[in-house]
Amino acid sequence: MANLRVSLLLAFLSCGVISPSAPTDDWNQPFRPQYHFSPQSQWTNDPNGLVYFEGEYHLFFQYNPFGDEWGHMSWGHAVSNDLLHWHELPVALPEEHGVMIFTGSTVVDENNSSGFCTQGKACLVAIYTGHTPETKSQAALQTQNLAYSNDRGRTWRKYGGNPVLDLHMSDFRDPKVFWSTERKHWVMVASLPNEHKVKIYGSPDLKKWTALSEFGPAGATGGQWECPELFRLPVEGKAGEARWVMKVGVNPGARLGGSGEQYFVGRFDGKRFVNDNQATQTMWTDYGKDCYCALTFNGLPREHKPVMIGWMDNWQYAAKLPTSPWRGQMTIPRELSLRETPEGIRLVQQPIEELRALADGKTGELKTHSFRFADALPLDKGDEVGWRILMGDGKYTAIGYSIRRKVLFVDRTHSGLVGFSSDFSARLEAPLVLSGKELELKVLVDRCSIEVFADSGRVTSTNLVFPPADAMSIKAFGGAPEIRAEQIRSIH
Ligand code: FRU
């Protein structure tokens, strides 16, 4: 009897439940990512305000609620319990009185330093750039502003005393704020895009800011500097050793054209960042074309590895991507660390461990464009070795390594739709000198994106592709092993 009741209950439940692996129409358009965040509709660019608070990960994002091109910039909002399944919430910070809400960060104000928190509990404070566009009579203005929430980010109030930082400049933006345990104050890094500088400020209460120092110009100084970040990372295998990473977006002027990001490794004493390397040395966070304005989470528990999410796109063609009714998506969340290499200390990125929960373990014939694989390329078999993936209708994307030229490459010249922008079709190469006999690669594919993590995450290459609907075959070339890709279930 009890068994019958259980099976009746199960039968009842299974009728009314939509299988999580069958995406609804809202999430099944051509090229729609199945396990990466994309807004249900409209335009997104940079991730904003990443923060973990009371068991939830918050992803805010540059969002146009009114269209699928850049404009009316506001902070869209989504929450997740596992960094994979995102639940989109109403716009958190809308454009208001002609002031757009540009990129910024969110902190957990544990001790109510701001005075915004109620009922003796911690609250969330967002620090964002208010952008007033230029008019015939006035230049544009960018200032730093606050908004706060006392209900786990569900509703927000803009601070009446805004702006909290105003240099009377048209370009001064993208504040990343964190708590300095060294100096026991809040630290803000914000960019002076045209000067190629990052300004560093300190504050006891998020409201009064004092200039502490500045960094730059250094490294790549073409175009504008945007989306600065400063965070501490452990050095792999060296207990207790850590360095600070200063990351800066460059647009245009990135290594492969358009937007991209560079980083510097050094020390930070709560006031000043000192680069360990020569100012002329340029290091890139990603060697593909489509990872920009990446941001790390504030508020993670101490035992949590640092996690970063980027905008998977490039300003060169972001407005032309052939997707609808949304445009723009985020990278897979990536765990960060530093590694000592023969060239010096370098940033290392790995897809978050949690992704395992979506991998179905099946390695038969692929039925979707959402899959992953990991394998090693032999380095003793001639010159170019790798795989053609997303093959079909004469189209494919090649991922491989040139042994002679010591470069990792992702070639999307034959990947499918490429003609929407003259900047899209390209073979994207990354220098990668190897000492072993193999190159270990992890590859994530999700309908319109390919993220390659090479040599245990020392080099990443993130690129968009728009393959034909049935292009799913994979073929090895140059002596690479046949791979067995594993499907990744949809989060929708
Ligand atoms: C970078 C960026 C930021 C700015 C935002 C506006 O992609 O230009 O500097 O805050 O986008 O949407």
PDB file of C-alpha atoms in Angstrom, residues 17-159:
ATOM      1  CA  VAL A  17       6.946  18.867 -13.854  1.00  0.00           C
ATOM      2  CA  ILE A  18       8.883  20.221 -16.807  1.00  0.00           C
ATOM      3  CA  SER A  19      12.031  18.193 -17.226  1.00  0.00           C
ATOM      4  CA  PRO A  20      15.023  20.401 -16.451  1.00  0.00           C
ATOM      5  CA  SER A  21      16.817  19.016 -19.497  1.00  0.00           C
ATOM      6  CA  ALA A  22      14.083  20.141 -21.895  1.00  0.00           C
ATOM      7  CA  PRO A  23      14.523  23.890 -22.346  1.00  0.00           C
ATOM      8  CA  THR A  24      11.320  25.847 -22.710  1.00  0.00           C
ATOM      9  CA  ASP A  25      10.737  27.890 -25.871  1.00  0.00           C
ATOM     10  CA  ASP A  26      12.013  30.957 -24.056  1.00  0.00           C
ATOM     11  CA  TRP A  27      15.409  29.357 -23.849  1.00  0.00           C
ATOM     12  CA  ASN A  28      15.586  27.357 -27.039  1.00  0.00           C
ATOM     13  CA  GLN A  29      16.229  29.936 -29.743  1.00  0.00           C
ATOM     14  CA  PRO A  30      19.171  29.397 -32.102  1.00  0.00           C
ATOM     15  CA  PHE A  31      22.498  29.957 -30.298  1.00  0.00           C
ATOM     16  CA  ARG A  32      20.857  30.374 -26.861  1.00  0.00           C
ATOM     17  CA  PRO A  33      23.412  29.370 -24.194  1.00  0.00           C
ATOM     18  CA  GLN A  34      22.205  26.411 -22.119  1.00  0.00           C
ATOM     19  CA  TYR A  35      24.522  26.571 -19.109  1.00  0.00           C
ATOM     20  CA  HIS A  36      25.888  30.107 -19.253  1.00  0.00           C
ATOM     21  CA  PHE A  37      23.977  33.114 -17.995  1.00  0.00           C
ATOM     22  CA  SER A  38      22.165  35.192 -20.598  1.00  0.00           C
ATOM     23  CA  PRO A  39      19.233  37.495 -19.823  1.00  0.00           C
ATOM     24  CA  GLN A  40      15.870  36.216 -20.991  1.00  0.00           C
ATOM     25  CA  SER A  41      15.651  39.154 -23.386  1.00  0.00           C
ATOM     26  CA  GLN A  42      17.421  42.398 -24.311  1.00  0.00           C
ATOM     27  CA  TRP A  43      20.987  43.606 -24.158  1.00  0.00           C
ATOM     28  CA  THR A  44      23.672  42.919 -21.568  1.00  0.00           C
ATOM     29  CA  ASN A  45      27.325  43.832 -21.269  1.00  0.00           C
ATOM     30  CA  ASP A  46      29.590  43.816 -18.170  1.00  0.00           C
ATOM     31  CA  PRO A  47      28.845  41.746 -15.075  1.00  0.00           C
ATOM     32  CA  ASN A  48      28.362  44.114 -12.131  1.00  0.00           C
ATOM     33  CA  GLY A  49      28.225  43.913  -8.348  1.00  0.00           C
ATOM     34  CA  LEU A  50      29.061  40.202  -8.001  1.00  0.00           C
ATOM     35  CA  VAL A  51      28.525  39.356  -4.359  1.00  0.00           C
ATOM     36  CA  TYR A  52      27.736  36.372  -2.160  1.00  0.00           C
ATOM     37  CA  PHE A  53      25.331  37.146   0.660  1.00  0.00           C
ATOM     38  CA  GLU A  54      23.284  34.941   2.975  1.00  0.00           C
ATOM     39  CA  GLY A  55      23.667  31.829   0.847  1.00  0.00           C
ATOM     40  CA  GLU A  56      22.980  33.485  -2.525  1.00  0.00           C
ATOM     41  CA  TYR A  57      25.262  34.519  -5.345  1.00  0.00           C
ATOM     42  CA  HIS A  58      24.153  37.796  -6.919  1.00  0.00           C
ATOM     43  CA  LEU A  59      24.928  38.617 -10.515  1.00  0.00           C
ATOM     44  CA  PHE A  60      24.071  42.144 -11.566  1.00  0.00           C
ATOM     45  CA  PHE A  61      24.749  43.079 -15.147  1.00  0.00           C
ATOM     46  CA  GLN A  62      24.809  46.076 -17.477  1.00  0.00           C
ATOM     47  CA  TYR A  63      21.351  45.868 -18.987  1.00  0.00           C
ATOM     48  CA  ASN A  64      19.122  47.739 -21.400  1.00  0.00           C
ATOM     49  CA  PRO A  65      15.537  46.922 -20.316  1.00  0.00           C
ATOM     50  CA  PHE A  66      14.203  48.476 -23.524  1.00  0.00           C
ATOM     51  CA  GLY A  67      16.193  46.943 -26.337  1.00  0.00           C
ATOM     52  CA  ASP A  68      18.805  44.536 -27.631  1.00  0.00           C
ATOM     53  CA  GLU A  69      21.416  47.210 -28.235  1.00  0.00           C
ATOM     54  CA  TRP A  70      23.365  49.258 -25.703  1.00  0.00           C
ATOM     55  CA  GLY A  71      21.327  52.079 -24.109  1.00  0.00           C
ATOM     56  CA  HIS A  72      19.338  53.095 -20.986  1.00  0.00           C
ATOM     57  CA  MET A  73      21.994  51.328 -18.965  1.00  0.00           C
ATOM     58  CA  SER A  74      20.637  49.857 -15.748  1.00  0.00           C
ATOM     59  CA  TRP A  75      21.645  47.006 -13.452  1.00  0.00           C
ATOM     60  CA  GLY A  76      19.816  43.793 -14.315  1.00  0.00           C
ATOM     61  CA  HIS A  77      19.824  41.192 -11.554  1.00  0.00           C
ATOM     62  CA  ALA A  78      19.930  37.413 -11.164  1.00  0.00           C
ATOM     63  CA  VAL A  79      20.519  35.150  -8.151  1.00  0.00           C
ATOM     64  CA  SER A  80      21.832  31.626  -7.836  1.00  0.00           C
ATOM     65  CA  ASN A  81      22.548  29.033  -5.173  1.00  0.00           C
ATOM     66  CA  ASP A  82      25.229  27.229  -7.158  1.00  0.00           C
ATOM     67  CA  LEU A  83      26.732  29.744  -9.642  1.00  0.00           C
ATOM     68  CA  LEU A  84      25.059  27.820 -12.484  1.00  0.00           C
ATOM     69  CA  HIS A  85      21.262  28.035 -12.173  1.00  0.00           C
ATOM     70  CA  TRP A  86      20.380  31.744 -12.338  1.00  0.00           C
ATOM     71  CA  HIS A  87      16.985  33.142 -11.499  1.00  0.00           C
ATOM     72  CA  GLU A  88      16.439  36.525 -13.128  1.00  0.00           C
ATOM     73  CA  LEU A  89      14.873  39.173 -10.913  1.00  0.00           C
ATOM     74  CA  PRO A  90      13.464  42.604 -11.797  1.00  0.00           C
ATOM     75  CA  VAL A  91      15.915  45.370 -12.667  1.00  0.00           C
ATOM     76  CA  ALA A  92      17.763  46.335  -9.481  1.00  0.00           C
ATOM     77  CA  LEU A  93      18.973  49.811 -10.384  1.00  0.00           C
ATOM     78  CA  PRO A  94      17.150  51.529 -13.252  1.00  0.00           C
ATOM     79  CA  GLU A  95      18.312  54.533 -15.228  1.00  0.00           C
ATOM     80  CA  GLU A  96      16.620  57.516 -13.613  1.00  0.00           C
ATOM     81  CA  HIS A  97      16.372  61.276 -14.257  1.00  0.00           C
ATOM     82  CA  GLY A  98      18.596  60.844 -17.310  1.00  0.00           C
ATOM     83  CA  VAL A  99      21.402  59.236 -15.301  1.00  0.00           C
ATOM     84  CA  MET A 100      22.455  55.792 -16.476  1.00  0.00           C
ATOM     85  CA  ILE A 101      23.775  53.171 -14.089  1.00  0.00           C
ATOM     86  CA  PHE A 102      27.184  52.103 -15.340  1.00  0.00           C
ATOM     87  CA  THR A 103      29.474  49.354 -14.091  1.00  0.00           C
ATOM     88  CA  GLY A 104      30.320  48.954 -10.403  1.00  0.00           C
ATOM     89  CA  SER A 105      30.489  46.559  -7.488  1.00  0.00           C
ATOM     90  CA  THR A 106      28.530  45.502  -4.400  1.00  0.00           C
ATOM     91  CA  VAL A 107      29.842  44.975  -0.872  1.00  0.00           C
ATOM     92  CA  VAL A 108      28.411  43.354   2.222  1.00  0.00           C
ATOM     93  CA  ASP A 109      28.454  46.051   4.911  1.00  0.00           C
ATOM     94  CA  GLU A 110      28.889  43.695   7.876  1.00  0.00           C
ATOM     95  CA  ASN A 111      29.181  46.345  10.575  1.00  0.00           C
ATOM     96  CA  ASN A 112      26.896  48.998   9.169  1.00  0.00           C
ATOM     97  CA  SER A 113      29.823  51.344   8.470  1.00  0.00           C
ATOM     98  CA  SER A 114      27.574  53.183   5.994  1.00  0.00           C
ATOM     99  CA  GLY A 115      24.656  53.616   8.410  1.00  0.00           C
ATOM    100  CA  PHE A 116      22.372  52.165   5.692  1.00  0.00           C
ATOM    101  CA  CYS A 117      21.736  48.831   7.408  1.00  0.00           C
ATOM    102  CA  THR A 118      18.657  48.331   9.568  1.00  0.00           C
ATOM    103  CA  GLN A 119      17.677  45.971  12.412  1.00  0.00           C
ATOM    104  CA  GLY A 120      21.291  45.417  13.461  1.00  0.00           C
ATOM    105  CA  LYS A 121      21.973  43.264  10.405  1.00  0.00           C
ATOM    106  CA  ALA A 122      24.436  43.420   7.517  1.00  0.00           C
ATOM    107  CA  CYS A 123      23.164  44.981   4.296  1.00  0.00           C
ATOM    108  CA  LEU A 124      24.240  45.222   0.670  1.00  0.00           C
ATOM    109  CA  VAL A 125      25.712  48.445  -0.698  1.00  0.00           C
ATOM    110  CA  ALA A 126      26.238  48.949  -4.425  1.00  0.00           C
ATOM    111  CA  ILE A 127      28.831  51.413  -5.684  1.00  0.00           C
ATOM    112  CA  TYR A 128      28.235  52.344  -9.307  1.00  0.00           C
ATOM    113  CA  THR A 129      29.089  54.993 -11.870  1.00  0.00           C
ATOM    114  CA  GLY A 130      26.292  57.426 -12.631  1.00  0.00           C
ATOM    115  CA  HIS A 131      26.622  58.450 -16.271  1.00  0.00           C
ATOM    116  CA  THR A 132      24.953  61.641 -17.489  1.00  0.00           C
ATOM    117  CA  PRO A 133      25.243  61.715 -21.280  1.00  0.00           C
ATOM    118  CA  GLU A 134      26.516  64.844 -23.005  1.00  0.00           C
ATOM    119  CA  THR A 135      24.050  67.363 -24.362  1.00  0.00           C
ATOM    120  CA  LYS A 136      24.523  70.236 -26.806  1.00  0.00           C
ATOM    121  CA  SER A 137      25.406  72.541 -23.939  1.00  0.00           C
ATOM    122  CA  GLN A 138      27.126  70.169 -21.506  1.00  0.00           C
ATOM    123  CA  ALA A 139      29.853  67.550 -21.551  1.00  0.00           C
ATOM    124  CA  ALA A 140      29.093  64.070 -20.219  1.00  0.00           C
ATOM    125  CA  LEU A 141      29.601  63.505 -16.489  1.00  0.00           C
ATOM    126  CA  GLN A 142      30.637  60.319 -14.677  1.00  0.00           C
ATOM    127  CA  THR A 143      30.521  60.161 -10.868  1.00  0.00           C
ATOM    128  CA  GLN A 144      30.562  57.421  -8.227  1.00  0.00           C
ATOM    129  CA  ASN A 145      27.320  56.714  -6.344  1.00  0.00           C
ATOM    130  CA  LEU A 146      25.756  54.427  -3.755  1.00  0.00           C
ATOM    131  CA  ALA A 147      22.560  52.405  -3.471  1.00  0.00           C
ATOM    132  CA  TYR A 148      21.621  49.970  -0.705  1.00  0.00           C
ATOM    133  CA  SER A 149      19.322  47.080   0.052  1.00  0.00           C
ATOM    134  CA  ASN A 150      18.034  45.710   3.337  1.00  0.00           C
ATOM    135  CA  ASP A 151      16.087  42.810   1.857  1.00  0.00           C
ATOM    136  CA  ARG A 152      18.736  40.544   0.350  1.00  0.00           C
ATOM    137  CA  GLY A 153      19.011  42.620  -2.795  1.00  0.00           C
ATOM    138  CA  ARG A 154      15.313  42.475  -3.736  1.00  0.00           C
ATOM    139  CA  THR A 155      14.723  46.230  -3.504  1.00  0.00           C
ATOM    140  CA  TRP A 156      17.221  49.068  -3.697  1.00  0.00           C
ATOM    141  CA  ARG A 157      17.311  52.674  -2.656  1.00  0.00           C
ATOM    142  CA  LYS A 158      19.715  55.204  -4.139  1.00  0.00           C
ATOM    143  CA  TYR A 159      21.582  57.228  -1.500  1.00  0.00           C
TER     144      TYR A 159
END
